[in-house]
Amino acid sequence: MQESNLVIIGSGPAGYTAALYAARAQLAPVVFTGIESGGQLMYTTLVENFPGFVQGEQGPKLMMAMRQQAARFGAQIKDQTVTGVDLSQAPFKIWTNFPEGTNPEVFKQGDSAAIQQLSKQVKQQQPSYQAKAVIIATGAVSIMLGIPGEQELIGKGVSTCAVCDAAFYRDKKVFVIGGGDSAMEDTLALSKFTDQVTVIHRRDQFRASKIMQDRVLNNNNIKVLWHSNLKEVIGQDKVEKIKVDVNGELQEFAADGVFLAIGHRPVSDLFNDQLQIDQKGYVVTRQSLTVAGVTQAQQALDDQGLVTFPSMTSQSGVFAAGDVVDVRYKQAVTAAGQGCTAALDAERWLESH
Ligand code: NAP
């Protein structure tokens, strides 16, 4: 079993930024990248809203640069998946082994039951690492519909981030799937570039906040297909058309872009019996934007006038950052910022213990 001051689980902008700060603080952090190193930006093409890149940067290149930058200062980056954790007391225990016959794909598929089963199984063996502090930066995955053509055309017209991709759809025919705030936000972002935006929603009313709904419904350039479900995305190398069940009738529409906005699922299966997790699966920290996080922050302000270690989870010494915590912003730059704060909190916590 190897020992470390700090283990960082996850390798998106939050994980790598935490690694950079922790490495520069001489903590020699160990980063477990997960089954696919680099996080969600590995599936993006041009990232135009990460500051510092005048012409934008390709998502995978940006993530590779973050990885190399963290490694340059001494972060030990392991292309391994954490398969189990014991966060009940410090030093925390980390397992990375896959017992024979188990399927590493369960992490990619986000199969909660299988992940928890695997996690129980691995703990019958010795842990691979033990750490004085842990930062969880496992991110979130967009919920997909699971319809034909969706996976094949991701990045080729199917997108899960209008804020990132809207500018590529100037004067194009685009469809947004969903009826929540994300769908409204995506629709409005797209409407700045094209007047051919259609929202496809499965019910006859949106779930989004009234103000966001009003902005969409009062915009004459935006159409809504109520009682509608996207059934198929069709295209060779890019999206060309879609099939939609509209009120029980299958219809075909020409399309250039399909934006899925049916919610995100934080990747927290490994921790949900060990840390406080909210109803939607987000890890709660002392200052996260959940009812629990805000209540705890208020309590700390009332008691001490200060929230100490804002990025700390319900377990002392375990911190969390990025999309696994963030119910609201979910941007590369906000995740990076949170990674920085988690590393600074972890450093100070380690100093004080
Ligand atoms: P959400 O509120 O859970 O909405 C998901 C939407 O997708 C719902 O309209 C849902 O339909 C639809 N949906 C879910 N599964 C579907 C399926 N299989 N097929 C078709 N439609 C499906 O998720 P969100 O919009 O990502 O928002 C998440 C949280 O972040 C919310 O609390 C939201 O308020 C917040 N948020 C806030 C802002 C902001 O304030 N600016 C921006 C974005 C997000 P039903 O309505 O029929 O269930």
Coordinates of C-alpha atoms and ligand atoms in Angstrom, one line a residue:
M1 CA 0.0 0.0 0.0
Q2 CA 1.3 3.4 -0.9
E3 CA 0.9 6.5 1.1
S4 CA 0.1 10.1 0.0
N5 CA -0.6 13.4 1.6
L6 CA -3.4 14.0 -0.9
V7 CA -5.3 11.9 -3.4
I8 CA -7.3 13.7 -6.1
I9 CA -10.0 11.6 -7.7
G10 CA -10.9 12.9 -11.2
S11 CA -9.1 14.6 -14.0
G12 CA -11.3 17.3 -15.4
P13 CA -10.5 21.0 -15.0
A14 CA -11.3 20.7 -11.2
G15 CA -9.1 17.7 -10.6
Y16 CA -6.1 19.0 -12.6
T17 CA -6.3 22.5 -11.2
A18 CA -6.5 21.0 -7.7
A19 CA -3.4 18.9 -8.6
L20 CA -1.5 22.0 -9.9
Y21 CA -2.1 24.0 -6.7
A22 CA -1.4 21.0 -4.4
A23 CA 1.8 20.1 -6.4
R24 CA 3.0 23.7 -6.2
A25 CA 2.3 23.5 -2.4
Q26 CA 4.8 20.6 -2.2
L27 CA 2.0 18.1 -1.3
A28 CA 3.0 15.6 -4.1
P29 CA -0.6 14.8 -4.8
V30 CA -1.6 11.6 -6.5
V31 CA -4.3 12.0 -9.2
F32 CA -6.5 9.1 -10.4
T33 CA -7.7 10.1 -13.8
G34 CA -10.6 7.6 -14.1
I35 CA -11.3 5.4 -17.0
E36 CA -11.2 8.3 -19.5
S37 CA -8.7 10.9 -18.4
G38 CA -9.6 14.6 -19.0
G39 CA -13.3 14.6 -18.3
Q40 CA -16.1 16.1 -20.4
L41 CA -13.9 18.5 -22.3
M42 CA -12.3 15.5 -24.0
Y43 CA -15.6 15.2 -26.0
T44 CA -15.7 18.9 -27.0
T45 CA -14.1 20.4 -30.1
L46 CA -13.3 24.1 -29.8
V47 CA -13.5 25.7 -26.3
E48 CA -13.9 29.4 -26.8
N49 CA -14.9 30.5 -23.3
F50 CA -11.8 29.3 -21.3
P51 CA -9.9 32.6 -20.6
G52 CA -6.4 33.0 -22.0
F53 CA -7.0 31.5 -25.5
V54 CA -7.8 34.3 -28.0
Q55 CA -8.7 31.9 -30.7
G56 CA -10.1 29.2 -28.4
E57 CA -8.5 25.8 -27.9
Q58 CA -9.5 22.2 -28.7
G59 CA -11.0 20.5 -25.6
P60 CA -8.6 17.5 -25.6
K61 CA -5.6 19.8 -26.1
L62 CA -6.6 22.0 -23.2
M63 CA -7.0 19.0 -20.9
M64 CA -3.6 17.6 -22.0
A65 CA -2.0 21.0 -21.2
M66 CA -3.6 21.0 -17.7
R67 CA -2.4 17.5 -17.1
Q68 CA 1.2 18.4 -18.2
Q69 CA 1.2 21.6 -16.1
A70 CA 0.2 19.7 -13.0
A71 CA 2.8 17.0 -13.7
R72 CA 5.5 19.6 -14.2
F73 CA 5.2 20.6 -10.5
G74 CA 5.2 17.0 -9.3
A75 CA 1.6 15.7 -9.3
Q76 CA 1.7 12.0 -9.8
I77 CA -0.9 11.2 -12.4
K78 CA -2.2 7.7 -12.6
D79 CA -4.4 6.5 -15.4
Q80 CA -6.4 4.4 -13.1
T81 CA -10.0 4.3 -11.9
V82 CA -10.7 4.4 -8.2
T83 CA -12.9 1.4 -7.6
G84 CA -13.5 1.8 -3.9
V85 CA -12.9 4.3 -1.0
D86 CA -13.1 4.2 2.8
L87 CA -13.6 7.7 3.9
S88 CA -14.8 6.8 7.4
Q89 CA -11.6 8.0 9.1
A90 CA -8.2 9.5 8.2
P91 CA -6.0 8.2 6.7
F92 CA -8.5 7.5 4.0
K93 CA -8.2 4.3 2.0
I94 CA -8.4 4.0 -1.8
W95 CA -8.7 0.9 -3.9
T96 CA -7.9 0.8 -7.7
N97 CA -8.0 -2.9 -8.4
F98 CA -10.6 -4.6 -10.6
P99 CA -11.2 -8.1 -9.4
E100 CA -11.1 -10.7 -12.1
G101 CA -14.4 -11.0 -14.0
T102 CA -15.5 -7.5 -13.2
N103 CA -16.3 -5.1 -16.0
P104 CA -14.5 -1.7 -16.0
E105 CA -17.3 -0.4 -18.3
V106 CA -19.6 -0.1 -15.3
F107 CA -18.0 3.3 -14.6
K108 CA -18.5 4.5 -18.1
Q109 CA -22.1 3.3 -18.1
G110 CA -22.7 4.9 -14.7
D111 CA -24.4 1.7 -13.5
S112 CA -24.9 2.7 -9.8
A113 CA -25.8 -0.7 -8.6
A114 CA -22.9 -2.4 -10.3
I115 CA -20.4 0.3 -9.1
Q116 CA -21.6 -0.2 -5.5
Q117 CA -21.3 -4.0 -5.8
L118 CA -17.8 -3.7 -7.3
S119 CA -16.8 -1.3 -4.6
K120 CA -17.9 -3.8 -1.9
Q121 CA -16.0 -6.6 -3.6
V122 CA -12.7 -4.7 -4.0
K123 CA -12.6 -3.8 -0.3
Q124 CA -12.0 -7.5 0.5
Q125 CA -8.5 -6.9 -0.6
Q126 CA -5.8 -4.5 0.7
P127 CA -6.2 -0.9 -0.3
S128 CA -3.9 0.4 -3.0
Y129 CA -3.3 3.8 -1.4
Q130 CA -3.9 5.6 1.8
A131 CA -4.2 9.4 2.0
K132 CA -4.2 12.1 4.7
A133 CA -6.7 14.1 2.6
V134 CA -8.8 13.5 -0.5
I135 CA -10.3 15.8 -3.1
I136 CA -13.3 14.4 -5.0
A137 CA -13.5 15.9 -8.5
T138 CA -15.3 13.1 -10.4
G139 CA -17.5 15.5 -12.4
A140 CA -20.9 14.8 -13.8
V141 CA -22.2 13.2 -17.0
S142 CA -25.0 14.6 -19.1
I143 CA -28.1 12.4 -19.1
M144 CA -28.6 11.0 -22.6
L145 CA -31.8 9.8 -24.2
G146 CA -30.4 6.5 -25.4
I147 CA -31.9 6.8 -28.9
P148 CA -30.4 5.7 -32.2
G149 CA -27.9 8.1 -33.7
E150 CA -27.3 10.0 -30.4
Q151 CA -23.9 8.6 -29.4
E152 CA -22.7 8.3 -33.0
L153 CA -23.3 12.0 -33.7
I154 CA -22.0 13.5 -30.4
G155 CA -19.7 16.4 -31.4
K156 CA -21.1 16.2 -34.9
G157 CA -24.3 18.1 -34.3
V158 CA -25.4 16.4 -31.1
S159 CA -24.3 18.6 -28.2
T160 CA -24.9 18.7 -24.4
C161 CA -23.6 22.3 -24.0
A162 CA -25.2 25.2 -25.9
V163 CA -23.1 27.7 -24.0
C164 CA -20.0 26.0 -25.5
D165 CA -21.4 25.3 -29.0
A166 CA -24.1 27.8 -29.9
A167 CA -21.8 30.0 -31.9
F168 CA -21.2 27.2 -34.4
Y169 CA -24.9 27.2 -35.3
R170 CA -25.4 30.7 -36.8
D171 CA -28.5 30.6 -39.0
K172 CA -28.8 26.8 -38.6
K173 CA -31.8 24.7 -37.7
V174 CA -31.4 23.6 -34.1
F175 CA -33.5 21.6 -31.6
V176 CA -33.3 21.7 -27.8
I177 CA -34.6 18.8 -25.9
G178 CA -36.0 19.4 -22.3
G179 CA -38.2 21.7 -20.4
G180 CA -36.0 22.7 -17.4
D181 CA -33.8 25.8 -16.8
S182 CA -30.9 24.3 -18.8
A183 CA -33.1 23.8 -21.8
M184 CA -34.4 27.4 -21.5
E185 CA -30.9 28.7 -21.1
D186 CA -29.6 26.6 -24.1
T187 CA -32.6 27.8 -26.2
L188 CA -31.9 31.5 -25.4
A189 CA -28.2 31.1 -26.1
L190 CA -28.9 29.5 -29.5
S191 CA -31.5 32.2 -30.3
K192 CA -28.8 34.8 -30.4
F193 CA -27.3 33.0 -33.4
T194 CA -30.3 31.6 -35.2
D195 CA -34.0 32.2 -35.5
Q196 CA -34.6 28.6 -36.2
V197 CA -34.7 27.2 -32.7
T198 CA -37.3 24.6 -31.7
V199 CA -37.8 23.2 -28.2
I200 CA -38.9 19.6 -28.0
H201 CA -40.6 18.9 -24.7
R202 CA -42.4 15.8 -23.5
R203 CA -45.2 17.5 -21.6
D204 CA -47.4 20.5 -22.2
Q205 CA -45.6 22.8 -19.7
F206 CA -42.1 23.6 -18.8
R207 CA -40.5 22.8 -15.5
A208 CA -38.1 25.8 -15.8
S209 CA -38.4 28.9 -13.6
K210 CA -41.2 31.3 -14.7
I211 CA -38.8 34.0 -15.8
M212 CA -36.8 31.7 -18.0
Q213 CA -40.0 30.2 -19.5
D214 CA -41.3 33.6 -20.3
R215 CA -38.2 34.6 -22.1
V216 CA -38.5 31.6 -24.3
L217 CA -42.3 31.7 -24.8
N218 CA -42.2 35.4 -25.6
N219 CA -39.6 35.1 -28.2
N220 CA -41.2 34.8 -31.6
N221 CA -38.2 33.2 -33.1
I222 CA -38.5 30.2 -30.9
K223 CA -41.0 27.4 -31.6
V224 CA -42.1 24.7 -29.1
L225 CA -43.2 21.2 -29.9
W226 CA -45.3 20.1 -26.8
H227 CA -46.0 16.5 -26.0
S228 CA -43.1 15.5 -28.1
N229 CA -40.2 13.1 -27.8
L230 CA -37.1 12.9 -29.9
K231 CA -36.9 9.3 -31.3
E232 CA -33.9 9.3 -33.6
V233 CA -31.0 11.4 -34.9
I234 CA -30.0 10.8 -38.5
G235 CA -26.9 11.8 -40.4
Q236 CA -23.7 10.4 -42.0
D237 CA -20.9 12.5 -40.6
K238 CA -23.2 15.2 -39.2
V239 CA -26.7 15.7 -38.0
E240 CA -29.1 15.9 -41.1
K241 CA -32.5 15.2 -39.7
I242 CA -34.4 14.0 -36.7
K243 CA -37.5 11.9 -36.0
V244 CA -39.8 13.2 -33.4
D245 CA -43.0 11.7 -31.9
V246 CA -45.3 14.7 -31.8
N247 CA -48.5 14.0 -30.0
G248 CA -48.3 10.3 -31.0
E249 CA -47.4 11.0 -34.6
L250 CA -43.9 10.3 -35.9
Q251 CA -42.6 13.3 -37.8
E252 CA -39.3 14.0 -39.6
F253 CA -37.5 17.4 -39.4
A254 CA -34.4 18.7 -41.2
A255 CA -31.8 19.6 -38.5
D256 CA -28.3 20.8 -38.1
G257 CA -28.0 20.6 -34.4
V258 CA -29.6 18.8 -31.5
F259 CA -29.0 20.0 -27.9
L260 CA -29.8 17.6 -25.1
A261 CA -30.7 19.4 -21.9
I262 CA -32.5 16.8 -19.9
G263 CA -30.3 17.1 -16.8
H264 CA -26.9 16.0 -15.5
R265 CA -26.0 13.2 -13.2
P266 CA -23.1 13.8 -10.8
V267 CA -20.6 11.0 -10.6
S268 CA -20.9 10.2 -6.9
D269 CA -21.8 6.5 -6.7
L270 CA -18.6 5.6 -4.9
F271 CA -19.3 8.0 -2.1
N272 CA -23.0 8.0 -1.5
D273 CA -22.9 5.7 1.6
Q274 CA -20.0 7.7 3.1
L275 CA -20.6 11.4 2.5
Q276 CA -23.6 13.7 2.6
I277 CA -25.1 13.7 -0.9
D278 CA -28.1 15.7 -1.9
Q279 CA -31.3 14.2 -3.5
K280 CA -29.9 14.6 -7.0
G281 CA -26.6 13.0 -6.2
Y282 CA -24.4 16.1 -5.7
V283 CA -21.8 16.0 -3.0
V284 CA -22.6 18.5 -0.3
T285 CA -19.9 20.8 0.9
R286 CA -19.9 23.5 3.6
Q287 CA -20.8 26.1 1.0
S288 CA -22.3 24.3 -1.9
L289 CA -25.4 25.7 -3.7
T290 CA -27.7 23.1 -2.2
V291 CA -30.2 23.6 0.6
A292 CA -27.8 21.6 2.9
G293 CA -24.7 23.5 1.8
V294 CA -26.3 27.0 2.1
T295 CA -27.8 26.0 5.5
Q296 CA -24.4 24.9 6.8
A297 CA -22.7 28.0 5.5
Q298 CA -25.3 30.2 7.2
Q299 CA -24.8 28.3 10.5
A300 CA -21.0 28.8 10.2
L301 CA -21.5 32.5 9.6
D302 CA -23.8 32.8 12.5
D303 CA -21.4 31.0 14.8
Q304 CA -18.0 32.2 13.6
G305 CA -18.7 34.9 11.0
L306 CA -16.6 32.7 8.6
V307 CA -17.0 29.5 6.7
T308 CA -13.9 27.6 7.3
F309 CA -12.9 25.1 4.6
P310 CA -15.9 25.9 2.3
S311 CA -15.0 23.0 0.0
M312 CA -15.0 20.4 2.7
T313 CA -17.6 17.6 2.6
S314 CA -19.4 16.1 5.5
Q315 CA -16.2 14.2 6.3
S316 CA -13.3 16.3 7.7
G317 CA -10.3 16.0 5.4
V318 CA -12.4 15.1 2.3
F319 CA -13.0 18.0 -0.1
A320 CA -15.0 18.2 -3.3
A321 CA -14.9 20.4 -6.4
G322 CA -16.3 20.9 -9.8
D323 CA -19.4 19.4 -11.4
V324 CA -19.9 16.7 -8.7
V325 CA -20.7 19.6 -6.4
D326 CA -22.0 22.2 -8.8
V327 CA -25.8 22.2 -9.4
R328 CA -25.7 25.4 -11.3
Y329 CA -22.8 26.7 -13.3
K330 CA -21.0 23.6 -14.7
Q331 CA -18.4 25.4 -16.7
A332 CA -14.8 24.4 -17.2
V333 CA -13.6 27.7 -15.7
T334 CA -15.9 27.4 -12.6
A335 CA -14.7 23.8 -12.1
A336 CA -11.1 24.9 -12.4
G337 CA -11.8 27.7 -9.8
Q338 CA -13.3 25.2 -7.4
G339 CA -10.4 22.8 -7.9
C340 CA -8.1 25.6 -6.8
T341 CA -10.2 26.4 -3.7
A342 CA -10.4 22.7 -2.7
A343 CA -6.6 22.4 -3.0
L344 CA -6.0 25.5 -0.9
D345 CA -8.5 24.2 1.7
A346 CA -6.9 20.8 1.7
E347 CA -3.4 22.4 2.2
R348 CA -4.6 24.5 5.1
W349 CA -6.5 21.6 6.6
L350 CA -3.4 19.4 6.4
E351 CA -1.3 22.1 8.0
S352 CA -3.8 22.4 10.9
H353 CA -3.9 18.7 11.5
Ligands
NAP1 P1 -34.1 19.6 -14.8 O1 -34.6 20.8 -14.1 O2 -34.1 18.3 -14.1 O3 -35.0 19.5 -16.1 C1 -34.8 18.4 -17.0 C2 -35.8 18.5 -18.1 O4 -35.6 17.5 -19.0 C3 -37.3 18.4 -17.6 O5 -38.1 19.3 -18.3 C4 -37.6 17.0 -18.0 O6 -39.0 16.9 -18.4 C5 -36.8 16.7 -19.2 N1 -36.5 15.3 -19.3 C6 -35.8 14.6 -18.3 N2 -35.7 13.3 -18.8 C7 -36.2 13.3 -20.0 C8 -36.4 12.3 -21.0 N3 -35.9 11.0 -20.8 N4 -37.0 12.6 -22.2 C9 -37.4 13.9 -22.4 N5 -37.3 14.9 -21.5 C10 -36.7 14.6 -20.3 O7 -32.6 19.8 -15.3 P2 -31.8 21.1 -15.7 O8 -32.6 22.0 -16.6 O9 -30.5 20.7 -16.1 O10 -31.7 21.9 -14.3 C11 -31.0 21.3 -13.2 C12 -31.0 22.2 -12.0 O11 -30.1 23.3 -12.3 C13 -32.3 22.8 -11.7 O12 -32.5 23.0 -10.4 C14 -32.3 24.2 -12.4 O13 -33.2 25.1 -11.8 C15 -30.8 24.6 -12.2 N6 -30.4 25.4 -13.3 C16 -30.5 26.8 -13.1 C17 -30.2 27.7 -14.1 C18 -30.3 29.1 -13.9 O14 -30.9 29.5 -12.9 N7 -29.8 30.0 -14.7 C19 -29.7 27.2 -15.3 C20 -29.6 25.8 -15.5 C21 -30.0 25.0 -14.5 P3 -40.2 17.0 -17.3 O15 -40.3 18.4 -17.0 O16 -41.3 16.4 -18.0 O17 -39.8 16.2 -16.1

